[in-house]
GROMACS .gro file of C-alpha atoms in nm:
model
  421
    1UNK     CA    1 -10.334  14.031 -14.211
    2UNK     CA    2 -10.050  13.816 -14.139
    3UNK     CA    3 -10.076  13.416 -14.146
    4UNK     CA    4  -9.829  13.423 -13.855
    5UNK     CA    5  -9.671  13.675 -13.624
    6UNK     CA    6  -9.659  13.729 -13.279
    7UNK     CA    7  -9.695  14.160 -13.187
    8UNK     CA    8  -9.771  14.150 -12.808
    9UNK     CA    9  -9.783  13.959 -12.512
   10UNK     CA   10 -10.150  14.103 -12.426
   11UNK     CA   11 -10.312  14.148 -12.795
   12UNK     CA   12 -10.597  13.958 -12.960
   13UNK     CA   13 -10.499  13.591 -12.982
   14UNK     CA   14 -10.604  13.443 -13.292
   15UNK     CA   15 -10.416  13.181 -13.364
   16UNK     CA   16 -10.251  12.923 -13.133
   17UNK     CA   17 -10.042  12.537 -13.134
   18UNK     CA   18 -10.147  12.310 -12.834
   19UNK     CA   19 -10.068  11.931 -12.794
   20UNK     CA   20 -10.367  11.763 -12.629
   21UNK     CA   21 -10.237  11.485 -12.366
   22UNK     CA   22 -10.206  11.100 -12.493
   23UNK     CA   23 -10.000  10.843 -12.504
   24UNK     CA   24  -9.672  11.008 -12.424
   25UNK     CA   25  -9.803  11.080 -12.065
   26UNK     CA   26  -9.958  10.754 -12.048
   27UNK     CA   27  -9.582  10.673 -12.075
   28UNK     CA   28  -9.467  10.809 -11.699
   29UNK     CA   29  -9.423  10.607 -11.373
   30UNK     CA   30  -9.363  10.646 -11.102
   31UNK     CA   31  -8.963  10.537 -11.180
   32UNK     CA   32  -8.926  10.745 -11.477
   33UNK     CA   33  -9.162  11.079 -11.400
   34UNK     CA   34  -8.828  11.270 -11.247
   35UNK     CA   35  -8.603  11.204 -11.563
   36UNK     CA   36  -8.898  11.315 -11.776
   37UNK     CA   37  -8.935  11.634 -11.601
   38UNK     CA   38  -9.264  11.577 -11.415
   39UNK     CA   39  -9.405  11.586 -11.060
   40UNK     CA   40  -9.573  11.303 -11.029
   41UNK     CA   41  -9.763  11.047 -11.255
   42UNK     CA   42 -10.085  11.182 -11.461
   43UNK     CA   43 -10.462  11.052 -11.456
   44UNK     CA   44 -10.463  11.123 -11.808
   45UNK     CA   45 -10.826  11.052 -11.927
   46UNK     CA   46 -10.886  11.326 -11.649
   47UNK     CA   47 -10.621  11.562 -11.809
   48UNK     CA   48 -10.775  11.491 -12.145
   49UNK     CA   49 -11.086  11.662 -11.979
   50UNK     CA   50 -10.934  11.937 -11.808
   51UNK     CA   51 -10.706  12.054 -12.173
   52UNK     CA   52 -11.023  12.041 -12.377
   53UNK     CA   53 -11.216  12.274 -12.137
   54UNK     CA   54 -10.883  12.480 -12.199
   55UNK     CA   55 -10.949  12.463 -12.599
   56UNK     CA   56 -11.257  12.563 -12.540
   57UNK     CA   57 -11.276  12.831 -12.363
   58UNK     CA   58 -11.060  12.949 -12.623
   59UNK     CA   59 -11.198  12.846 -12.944
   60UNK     CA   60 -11.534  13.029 -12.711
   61UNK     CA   61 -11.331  13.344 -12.750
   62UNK     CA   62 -11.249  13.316 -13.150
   63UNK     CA   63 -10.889  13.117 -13.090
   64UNK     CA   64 -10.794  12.934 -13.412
   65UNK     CA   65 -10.656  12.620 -13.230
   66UNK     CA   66 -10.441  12.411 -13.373
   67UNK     CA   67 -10.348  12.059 -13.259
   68UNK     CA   68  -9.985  11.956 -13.304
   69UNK     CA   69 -10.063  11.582 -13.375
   70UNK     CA   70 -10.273  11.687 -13.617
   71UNK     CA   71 -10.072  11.914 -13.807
   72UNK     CA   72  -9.773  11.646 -13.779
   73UNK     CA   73 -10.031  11.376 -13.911
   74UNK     CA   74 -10.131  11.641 -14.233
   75UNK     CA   75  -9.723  11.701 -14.253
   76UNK     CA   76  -9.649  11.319 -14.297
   77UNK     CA   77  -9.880  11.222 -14.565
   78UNK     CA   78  -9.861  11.572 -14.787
   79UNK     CA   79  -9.501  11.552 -14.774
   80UNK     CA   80  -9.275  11.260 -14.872
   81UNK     CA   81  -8.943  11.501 -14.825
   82UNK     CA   82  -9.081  11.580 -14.470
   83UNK     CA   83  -9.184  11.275 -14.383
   84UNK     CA   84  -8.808  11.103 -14.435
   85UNK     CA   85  -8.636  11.425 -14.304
   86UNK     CA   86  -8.836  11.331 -13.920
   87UNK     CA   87  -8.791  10.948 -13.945
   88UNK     CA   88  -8.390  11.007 -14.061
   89UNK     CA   89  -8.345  11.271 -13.772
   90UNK     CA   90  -8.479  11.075 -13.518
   91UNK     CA   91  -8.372  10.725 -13.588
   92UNK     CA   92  -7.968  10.730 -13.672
   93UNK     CA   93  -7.681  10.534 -13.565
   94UNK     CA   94  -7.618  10.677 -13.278
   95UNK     CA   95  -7.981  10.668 -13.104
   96UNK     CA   96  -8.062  10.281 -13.180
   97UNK     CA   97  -7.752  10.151 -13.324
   98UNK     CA   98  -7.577  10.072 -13.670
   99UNK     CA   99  -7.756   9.700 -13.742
  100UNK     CA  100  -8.085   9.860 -13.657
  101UNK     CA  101  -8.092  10.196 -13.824
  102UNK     CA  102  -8.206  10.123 -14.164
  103UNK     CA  103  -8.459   9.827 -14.056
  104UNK     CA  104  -8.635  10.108 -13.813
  105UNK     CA  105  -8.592  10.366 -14.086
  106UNK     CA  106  -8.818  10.139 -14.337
  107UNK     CA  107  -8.992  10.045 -14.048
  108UNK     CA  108  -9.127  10.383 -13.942
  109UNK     CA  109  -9.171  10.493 -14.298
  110UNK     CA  110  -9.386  10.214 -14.390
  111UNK     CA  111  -9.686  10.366 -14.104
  112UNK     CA  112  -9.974  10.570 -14.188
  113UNK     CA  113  -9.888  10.914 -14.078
  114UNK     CA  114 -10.146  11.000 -13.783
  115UNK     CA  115  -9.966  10.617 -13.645
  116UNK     CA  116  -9.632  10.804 -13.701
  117UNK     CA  117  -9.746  11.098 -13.559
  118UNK     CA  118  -9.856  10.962 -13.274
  119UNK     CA  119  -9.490  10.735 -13.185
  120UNK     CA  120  -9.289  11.037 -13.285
  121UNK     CA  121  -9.446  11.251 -12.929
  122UNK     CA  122  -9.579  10.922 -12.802
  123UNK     CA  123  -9.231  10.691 -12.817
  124UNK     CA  124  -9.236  10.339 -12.949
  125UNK     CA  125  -9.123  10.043 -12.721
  126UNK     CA  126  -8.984   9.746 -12.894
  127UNK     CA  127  -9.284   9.509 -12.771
  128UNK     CA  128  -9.537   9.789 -12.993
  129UNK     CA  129  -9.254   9.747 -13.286
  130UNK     CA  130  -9.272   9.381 -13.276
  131UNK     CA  131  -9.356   9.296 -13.642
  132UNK     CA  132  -9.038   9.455 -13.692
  133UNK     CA  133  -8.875   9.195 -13.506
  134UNK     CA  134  -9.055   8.956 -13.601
  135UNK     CA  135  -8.928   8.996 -13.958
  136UNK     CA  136  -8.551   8.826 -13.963
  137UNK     CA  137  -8.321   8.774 -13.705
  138UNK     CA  138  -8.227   9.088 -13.575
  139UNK     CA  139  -8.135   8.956 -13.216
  140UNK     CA  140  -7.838   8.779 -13.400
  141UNK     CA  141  -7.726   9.105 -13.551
  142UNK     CA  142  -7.787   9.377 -13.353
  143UNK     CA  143  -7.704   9.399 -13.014
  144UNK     CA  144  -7.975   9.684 -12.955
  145UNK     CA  145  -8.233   9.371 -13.066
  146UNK     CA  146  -8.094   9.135 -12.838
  147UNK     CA  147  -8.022   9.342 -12.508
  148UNK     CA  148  -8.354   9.589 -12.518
  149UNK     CA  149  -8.684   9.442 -12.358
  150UNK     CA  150  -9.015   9.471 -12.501
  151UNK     CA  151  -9.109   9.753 -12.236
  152UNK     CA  152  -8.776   9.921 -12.369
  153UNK     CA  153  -8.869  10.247 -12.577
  154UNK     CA  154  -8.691  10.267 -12.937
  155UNK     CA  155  -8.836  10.595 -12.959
  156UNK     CA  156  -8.828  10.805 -12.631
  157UNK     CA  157  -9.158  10.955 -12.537
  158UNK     CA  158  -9.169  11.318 -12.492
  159UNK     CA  159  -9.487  11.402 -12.255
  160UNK     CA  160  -9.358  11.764 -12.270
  161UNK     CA  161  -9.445  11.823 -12.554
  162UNK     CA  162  -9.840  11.903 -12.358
  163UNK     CA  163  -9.616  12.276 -12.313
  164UNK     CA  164  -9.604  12.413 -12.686
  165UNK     CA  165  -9.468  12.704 -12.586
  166UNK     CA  166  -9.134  12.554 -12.535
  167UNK     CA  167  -8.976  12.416 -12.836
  168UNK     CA  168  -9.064  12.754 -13.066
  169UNK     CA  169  -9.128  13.109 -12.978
  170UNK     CA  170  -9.246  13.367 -13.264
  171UNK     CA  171  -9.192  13.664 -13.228
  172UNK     CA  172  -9.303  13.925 -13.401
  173UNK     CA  173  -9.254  13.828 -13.822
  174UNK     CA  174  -9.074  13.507 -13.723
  175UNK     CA  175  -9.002  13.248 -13.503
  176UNK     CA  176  -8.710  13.020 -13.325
  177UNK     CA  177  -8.639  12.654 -13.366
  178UNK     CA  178  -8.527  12.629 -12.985
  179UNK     CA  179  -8.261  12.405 -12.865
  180UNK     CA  180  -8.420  12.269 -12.511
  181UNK     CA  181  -8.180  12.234 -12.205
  182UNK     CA  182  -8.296  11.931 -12.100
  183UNK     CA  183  -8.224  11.578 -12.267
  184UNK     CA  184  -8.559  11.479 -12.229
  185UNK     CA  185  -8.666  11.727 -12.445
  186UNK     CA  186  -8.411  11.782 -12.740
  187UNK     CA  187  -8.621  11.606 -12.985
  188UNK     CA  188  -8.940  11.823 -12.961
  189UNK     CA  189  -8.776  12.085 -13.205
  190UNK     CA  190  -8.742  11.843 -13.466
  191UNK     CA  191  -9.156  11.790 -13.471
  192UNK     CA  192  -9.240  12.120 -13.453
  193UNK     CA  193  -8.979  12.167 -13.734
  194UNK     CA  194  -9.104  11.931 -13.939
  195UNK     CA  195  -9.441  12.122 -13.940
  196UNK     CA  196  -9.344  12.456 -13.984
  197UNK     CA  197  -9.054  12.372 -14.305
  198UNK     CA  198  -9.313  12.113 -14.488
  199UNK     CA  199  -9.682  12.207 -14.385
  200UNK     CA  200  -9.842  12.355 -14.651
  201UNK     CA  201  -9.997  12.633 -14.416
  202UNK     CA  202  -9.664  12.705 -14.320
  203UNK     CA  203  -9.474  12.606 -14.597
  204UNK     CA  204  -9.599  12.868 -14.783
  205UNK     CA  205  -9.639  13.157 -14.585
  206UNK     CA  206  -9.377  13.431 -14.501
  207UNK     CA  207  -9.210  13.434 -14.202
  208UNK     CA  208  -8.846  13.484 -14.077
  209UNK     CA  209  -8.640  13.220 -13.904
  210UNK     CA  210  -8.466  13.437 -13.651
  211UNK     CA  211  -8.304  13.071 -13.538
  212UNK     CA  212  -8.132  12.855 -13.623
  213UNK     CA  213  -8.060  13.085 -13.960
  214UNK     CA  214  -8.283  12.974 -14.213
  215UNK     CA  215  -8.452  12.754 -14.030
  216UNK     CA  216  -8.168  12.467 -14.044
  217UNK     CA  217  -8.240  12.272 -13.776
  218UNK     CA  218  -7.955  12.042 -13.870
  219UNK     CA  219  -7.719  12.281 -13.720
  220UNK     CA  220  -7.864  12.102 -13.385
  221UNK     CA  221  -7.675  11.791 -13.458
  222UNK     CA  222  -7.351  12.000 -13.421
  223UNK     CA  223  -7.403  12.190 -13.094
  224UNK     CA  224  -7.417  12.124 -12.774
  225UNK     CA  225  -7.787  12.191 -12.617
  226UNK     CA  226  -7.639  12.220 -12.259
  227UNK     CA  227  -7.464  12.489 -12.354
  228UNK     CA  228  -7.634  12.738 -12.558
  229UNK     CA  229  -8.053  12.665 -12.497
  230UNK     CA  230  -8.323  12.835 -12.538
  231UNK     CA  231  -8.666  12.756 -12.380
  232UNK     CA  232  -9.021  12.975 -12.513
  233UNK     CA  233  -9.118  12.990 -12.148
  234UNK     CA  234  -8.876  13.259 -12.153
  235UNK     CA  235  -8.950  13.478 -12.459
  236UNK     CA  236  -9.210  13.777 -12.478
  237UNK     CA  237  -9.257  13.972 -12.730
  238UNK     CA  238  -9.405  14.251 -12.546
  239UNK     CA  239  -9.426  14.543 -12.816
  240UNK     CA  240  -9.288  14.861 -12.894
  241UNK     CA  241  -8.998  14.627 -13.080
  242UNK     CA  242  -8.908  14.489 -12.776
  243UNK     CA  243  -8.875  14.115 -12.681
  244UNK     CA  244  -8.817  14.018 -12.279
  245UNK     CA  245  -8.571  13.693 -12.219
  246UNK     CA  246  -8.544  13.500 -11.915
  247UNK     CA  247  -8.180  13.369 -11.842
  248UNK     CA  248  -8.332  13.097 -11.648
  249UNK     CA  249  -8.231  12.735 -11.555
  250UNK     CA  250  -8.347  12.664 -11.931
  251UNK     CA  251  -8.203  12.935 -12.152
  252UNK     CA  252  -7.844  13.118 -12.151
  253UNK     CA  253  -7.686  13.381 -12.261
  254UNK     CA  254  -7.523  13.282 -12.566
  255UNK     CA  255  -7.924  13.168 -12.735
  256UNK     CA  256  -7.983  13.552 -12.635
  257UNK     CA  257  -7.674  13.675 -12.764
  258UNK     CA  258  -7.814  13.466 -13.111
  259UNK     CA  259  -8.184  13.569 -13.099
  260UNK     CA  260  -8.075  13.943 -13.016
  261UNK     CA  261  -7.848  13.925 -13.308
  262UNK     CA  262  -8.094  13.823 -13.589
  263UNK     CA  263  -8.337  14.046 -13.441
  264UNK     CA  264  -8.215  14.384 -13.497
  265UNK     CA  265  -8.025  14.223 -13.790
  266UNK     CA  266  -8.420  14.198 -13.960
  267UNK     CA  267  -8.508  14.495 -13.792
  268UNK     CA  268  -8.815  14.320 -13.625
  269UNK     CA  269  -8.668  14.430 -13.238
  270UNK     CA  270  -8.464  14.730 -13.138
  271UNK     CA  271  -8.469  14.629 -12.771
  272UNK     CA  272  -8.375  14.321 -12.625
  273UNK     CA  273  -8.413  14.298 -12.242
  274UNK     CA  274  -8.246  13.975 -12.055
  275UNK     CA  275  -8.399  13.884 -11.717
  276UNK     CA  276  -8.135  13.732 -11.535
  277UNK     CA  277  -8.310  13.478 -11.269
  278UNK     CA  278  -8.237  13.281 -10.975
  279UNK     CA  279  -8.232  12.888 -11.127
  280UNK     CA  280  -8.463  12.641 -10.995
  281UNK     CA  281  -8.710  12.418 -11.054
  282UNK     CA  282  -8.994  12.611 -10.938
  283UNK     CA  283  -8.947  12.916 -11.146
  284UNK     CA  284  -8.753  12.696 -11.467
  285UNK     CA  285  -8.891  13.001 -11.698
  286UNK     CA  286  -9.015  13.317 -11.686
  287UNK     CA  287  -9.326  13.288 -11.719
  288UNK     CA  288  -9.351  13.109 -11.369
  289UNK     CA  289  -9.295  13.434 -11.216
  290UNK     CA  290  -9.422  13.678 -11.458
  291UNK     CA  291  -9.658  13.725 -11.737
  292UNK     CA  292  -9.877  13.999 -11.862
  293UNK     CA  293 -10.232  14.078 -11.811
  294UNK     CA  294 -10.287  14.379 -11.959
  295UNK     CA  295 -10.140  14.684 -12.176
  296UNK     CA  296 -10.048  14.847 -11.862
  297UNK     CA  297 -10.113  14.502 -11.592
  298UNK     CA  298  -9.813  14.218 -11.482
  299UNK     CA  299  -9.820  13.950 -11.284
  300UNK     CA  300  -9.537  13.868 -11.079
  301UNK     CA  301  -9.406  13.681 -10.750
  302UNK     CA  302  -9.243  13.904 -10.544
  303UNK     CA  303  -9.000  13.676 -10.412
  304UNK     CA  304  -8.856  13.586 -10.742
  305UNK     CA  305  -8.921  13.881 -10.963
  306UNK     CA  306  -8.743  14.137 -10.732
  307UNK     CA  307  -8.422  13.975 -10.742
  308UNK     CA  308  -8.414  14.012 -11.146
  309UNK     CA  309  -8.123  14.172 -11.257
  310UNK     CA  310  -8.221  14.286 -11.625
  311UNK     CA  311  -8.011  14.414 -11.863
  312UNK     CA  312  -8.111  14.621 -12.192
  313UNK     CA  313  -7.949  14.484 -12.536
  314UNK     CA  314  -7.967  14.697 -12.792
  315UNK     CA  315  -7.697  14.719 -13.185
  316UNK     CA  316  -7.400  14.774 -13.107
  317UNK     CA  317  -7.182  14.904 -13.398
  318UNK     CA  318  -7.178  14.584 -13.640
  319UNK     CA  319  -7.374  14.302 -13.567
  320UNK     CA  320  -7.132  14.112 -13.348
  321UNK     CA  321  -7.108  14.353 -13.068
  322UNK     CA  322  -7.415  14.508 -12.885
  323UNK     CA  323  -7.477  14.783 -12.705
  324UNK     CA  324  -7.598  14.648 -12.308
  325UNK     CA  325  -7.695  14.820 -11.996
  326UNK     CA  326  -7.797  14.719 -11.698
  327UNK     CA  327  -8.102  14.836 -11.610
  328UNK     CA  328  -8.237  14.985 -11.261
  329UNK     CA  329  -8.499  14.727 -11.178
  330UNK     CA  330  -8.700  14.509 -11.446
  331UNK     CA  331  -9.031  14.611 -11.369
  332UNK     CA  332  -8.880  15.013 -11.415
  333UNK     CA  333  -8.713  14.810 -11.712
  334UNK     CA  334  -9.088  14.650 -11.852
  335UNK     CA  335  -9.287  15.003 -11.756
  336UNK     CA  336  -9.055  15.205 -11.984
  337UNK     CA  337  -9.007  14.920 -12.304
  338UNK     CA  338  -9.413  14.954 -12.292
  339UNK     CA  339  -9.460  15.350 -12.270
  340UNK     CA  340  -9.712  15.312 -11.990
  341UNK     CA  341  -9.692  15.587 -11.709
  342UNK     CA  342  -9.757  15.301 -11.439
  343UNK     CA  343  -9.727  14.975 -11.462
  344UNK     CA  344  -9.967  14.773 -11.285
  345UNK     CA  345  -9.833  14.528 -11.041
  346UNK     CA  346  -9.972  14.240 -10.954
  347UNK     CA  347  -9.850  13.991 -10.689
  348UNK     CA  348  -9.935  13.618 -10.657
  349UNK     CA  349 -10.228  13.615 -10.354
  350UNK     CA  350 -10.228  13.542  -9.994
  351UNK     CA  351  -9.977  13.532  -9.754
  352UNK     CA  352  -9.631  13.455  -9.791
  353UNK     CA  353  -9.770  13.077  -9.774
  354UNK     CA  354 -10.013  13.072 -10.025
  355UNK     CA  355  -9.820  13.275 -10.255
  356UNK     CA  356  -9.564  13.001 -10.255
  357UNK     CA  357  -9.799  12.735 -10.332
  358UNK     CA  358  -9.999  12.951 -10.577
  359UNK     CA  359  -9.680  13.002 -10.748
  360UNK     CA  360  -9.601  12.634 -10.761
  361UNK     CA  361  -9.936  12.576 -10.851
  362UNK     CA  362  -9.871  12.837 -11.199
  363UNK     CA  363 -10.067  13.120 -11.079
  364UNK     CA  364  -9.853  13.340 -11.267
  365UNK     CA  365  -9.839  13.156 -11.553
  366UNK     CA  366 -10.180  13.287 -11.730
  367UNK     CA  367 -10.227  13.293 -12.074
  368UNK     CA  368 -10.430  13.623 -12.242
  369UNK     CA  369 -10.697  13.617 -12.474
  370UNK     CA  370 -10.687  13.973 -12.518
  371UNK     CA  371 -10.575  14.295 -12.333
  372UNK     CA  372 -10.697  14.235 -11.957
  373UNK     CA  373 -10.880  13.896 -12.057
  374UNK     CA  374 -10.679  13.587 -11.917
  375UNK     CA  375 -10.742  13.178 -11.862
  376UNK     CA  376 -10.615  13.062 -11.528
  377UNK     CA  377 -10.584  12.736 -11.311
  378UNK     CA  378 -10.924  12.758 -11.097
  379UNK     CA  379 -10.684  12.592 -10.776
  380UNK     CA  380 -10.520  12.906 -10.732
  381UNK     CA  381 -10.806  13.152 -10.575
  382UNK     CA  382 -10.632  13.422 -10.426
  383UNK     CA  383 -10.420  13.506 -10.702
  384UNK     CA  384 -10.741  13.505 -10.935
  385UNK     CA  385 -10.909  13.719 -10.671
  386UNK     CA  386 -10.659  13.962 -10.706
  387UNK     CA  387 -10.636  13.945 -11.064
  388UNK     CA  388 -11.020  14.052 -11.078
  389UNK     CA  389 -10.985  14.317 -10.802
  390UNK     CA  390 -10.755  14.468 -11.074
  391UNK     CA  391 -11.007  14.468 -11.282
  392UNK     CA  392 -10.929  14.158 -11.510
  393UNK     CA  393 -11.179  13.885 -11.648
  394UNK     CA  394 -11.055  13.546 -11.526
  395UNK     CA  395 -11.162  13.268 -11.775
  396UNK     CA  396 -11.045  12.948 -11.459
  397UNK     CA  397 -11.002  12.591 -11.558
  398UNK     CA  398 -10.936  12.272 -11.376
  399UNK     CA  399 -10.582  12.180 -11.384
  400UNK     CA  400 -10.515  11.970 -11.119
  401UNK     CA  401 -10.371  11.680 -11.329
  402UNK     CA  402 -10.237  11.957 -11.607
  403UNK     CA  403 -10.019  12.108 -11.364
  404UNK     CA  404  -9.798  11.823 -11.235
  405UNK     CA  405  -9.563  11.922 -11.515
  406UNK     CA  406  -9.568  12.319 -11.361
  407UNK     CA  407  -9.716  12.438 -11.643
  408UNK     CA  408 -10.016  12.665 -11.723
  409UNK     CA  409 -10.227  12.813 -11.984
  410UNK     CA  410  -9.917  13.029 -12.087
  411UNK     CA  411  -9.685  12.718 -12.118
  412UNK     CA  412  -9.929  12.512 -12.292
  413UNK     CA  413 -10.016  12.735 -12.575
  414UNK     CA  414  -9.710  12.824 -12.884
  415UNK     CA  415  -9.964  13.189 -13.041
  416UNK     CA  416  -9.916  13.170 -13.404
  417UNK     CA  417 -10.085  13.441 -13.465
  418UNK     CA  418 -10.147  13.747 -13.208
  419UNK     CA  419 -10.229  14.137 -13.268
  420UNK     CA  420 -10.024  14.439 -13.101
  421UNK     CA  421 -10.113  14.655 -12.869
   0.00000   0.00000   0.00000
């Protein structure tokens, strides 16, 4: 079997990346939770609770599950390479100034690596990096030193980083290095990065980099996220060499035009299908609206997912033209890419009312186990009524503080490792 690989939307899980909440949430106010891309503020000690019932109830079901911090803190000390790549990428002239970059480099690479770790999701304010400043007289030299209070953050937290699914997508016999739309999320790549080019369960495995090409995340310092992002919220790998793509509010059409590419390039995908979506905040991916259940079972709601347009890529005749059609509907699209006579349709539940708020609430955004086996928010009743009228097994959780970020079991797991159907 492979170490890594991603076959299916629906097949056996067996492997999966999740980042349990800490200190980076413990970071949001009430004056900063907007720019950070969440609700509201977090009880986190309560969302602690609620996201290790969630890694349970997988690990229950024979989910290898992998903690991010972890795997960072196992990076950092096994690898010296890896450990000054991060602290370089992260800390540079341009992010905390020219009289400050090399005292914060030494700085940073002077810390035990779980305490590393931990500041590189969790952000470091000059107050918690005041042995630093306590060292010379860097208030008379840098004007970063002098200006910044101690409540100022020399390292920006990055509380989304609780949604793995975001910042890398494998699919099928490799995986993306996504560049995220939103500032307050650019630097989440470069972690996962870090773990996947210098981990020695990674480092040693093979798998194909379908982007950036060979895994050179440097390229990012060249490009311009805004304009060509990519978000794993909107990737599936659904089988039958296909991959679905939401063109979303968080990924365009020239990070499909580069996945598509590489793709049939590797011959991993002979079908790429863009979902063209309405943007807003609501439904920023996807998988808000839509996610599998089954082999042959989709949720969806309505009121978003029937205005997809959805077009089919497919080669063209050399690699930098393809081959695209717009398709009749997507579901018609997603019933013929899986071979299944009927697709099996699934709305969010209740009335045009509660389906709103069990949308909003990530009803759709369910995460399977296996084929017709899912985990879902426990809030959102009628939609996991439905889903068990259908004939699915609804593993619910508490996620009343998890979902201020509108995200759900399917944004807060990155599968390493899942069969086909």
């Amino acid at each position: 079997m492979n170490q890594f690989g991603v076959y299916s939307e629906v097949g056996k899980l067996r492997k999966a990346l999740v980042h349990r909440p800490e200190l980076s949430l413990q970071r949001l106010t009430p004056a900063n939770h907007d720019d950070l891309l969440f609700d509201d503020v977090l009880w986190v000690e309560h969302a602690q609770k609620e996201h290790d019932e969630f890694v349970a109830r997988m690990r229950e079901r024979g989910v290898e599950v992998y903690y991010l911090r972890n795997l960072m803190a196992e990076t950092l000390a096994a690898s010296p390479k890896g450990k000054k790549a991060i602290v370089y990428r992260v800390v540079s002239e341009m992010t905390v100034g020219v009289a400050l970059v090399d005292e914060l480099r030494a700085y940073l690479m002077a810390m035990e690596p779980d305490t590393l770790a931990q500041h590189l999701i969790g952000g470091l304010t000059k107050g918690e990096a005041r042995e630093l400043f306590a060292t010379g007289p860097l208030g008379h030299v840098s004007l970063i030193a002098a200006t910044e209070s101690e409540n100022d953050f020399i390292l920006p937290p990055l509380p989304n980083t609780l949604f793995t699914r975001d910042s890398s997508s494998w699919i099928y016999n490799g995986v993306t290095l996504n560049p995220m739309y939103w500032p307050a999320r650019h630097l989440e790549v470069f972690n996962v990065g870090l773990v996947y080019h210098f981990h020695p369960m990674f480092r040693d495995a093979e798998f194909a980099y379908w982007y950036p090409p060979l895994g050179d995340d440097r390229r990012f310092d060249l490009e311009d996220f805004g304009k060509a992002s990519l978000e794993g919220g909107d990737v599936m790998p659904i089988g039958n060499k296909t991959v679905l793509i939401g063109m979303s509010e968080r990924s365009t059409g020239q990070m499909i035009e580069q996945v598509a590419r590489a793709l049939f390039a590797g011959g991993a995908a002979e079908r790429v299908i863009a979902c063209h979506m309405t943007r807003d905040r609501a439904h920023m991916h996807l998988d808000t609206i839509f996610t599998m259940l089954d082999r042959d079972a989709v949720t969806i709601y309505p009121k978003v997912v029937n205005r997809i347009t959805a077009y089919s890529i497919r080669p063209g005749d050399n690699e930098q033209i393809f081959d695209v059609t717009q398709e009749k509907s997507f579901l018609d699209a997603v019933q013929d890419a899986l071979g299944v006579k009927k697709l099996r349709v699934i709305a969010t539940g209740g009335d045009e009312y509660q389906q709103a708020r069990e949308q909003w609430d990530d009803g759709n955004n369910v995460v399977a186990l296996e084929p017709g086996v899912v985990i879902a928010y426990r809030k959102n009743t009628y939609t996991n009524q439905s889903f068990r009228q259908a004939g699915i097994e609804v593993i619910e959780i508490d996620g009343f503080e998890l979902g201020k970020g509108r995200g759900g079991g399917h944004c807060m797991t990155c599968p390493l490792l899942r069969d086909g159907i």
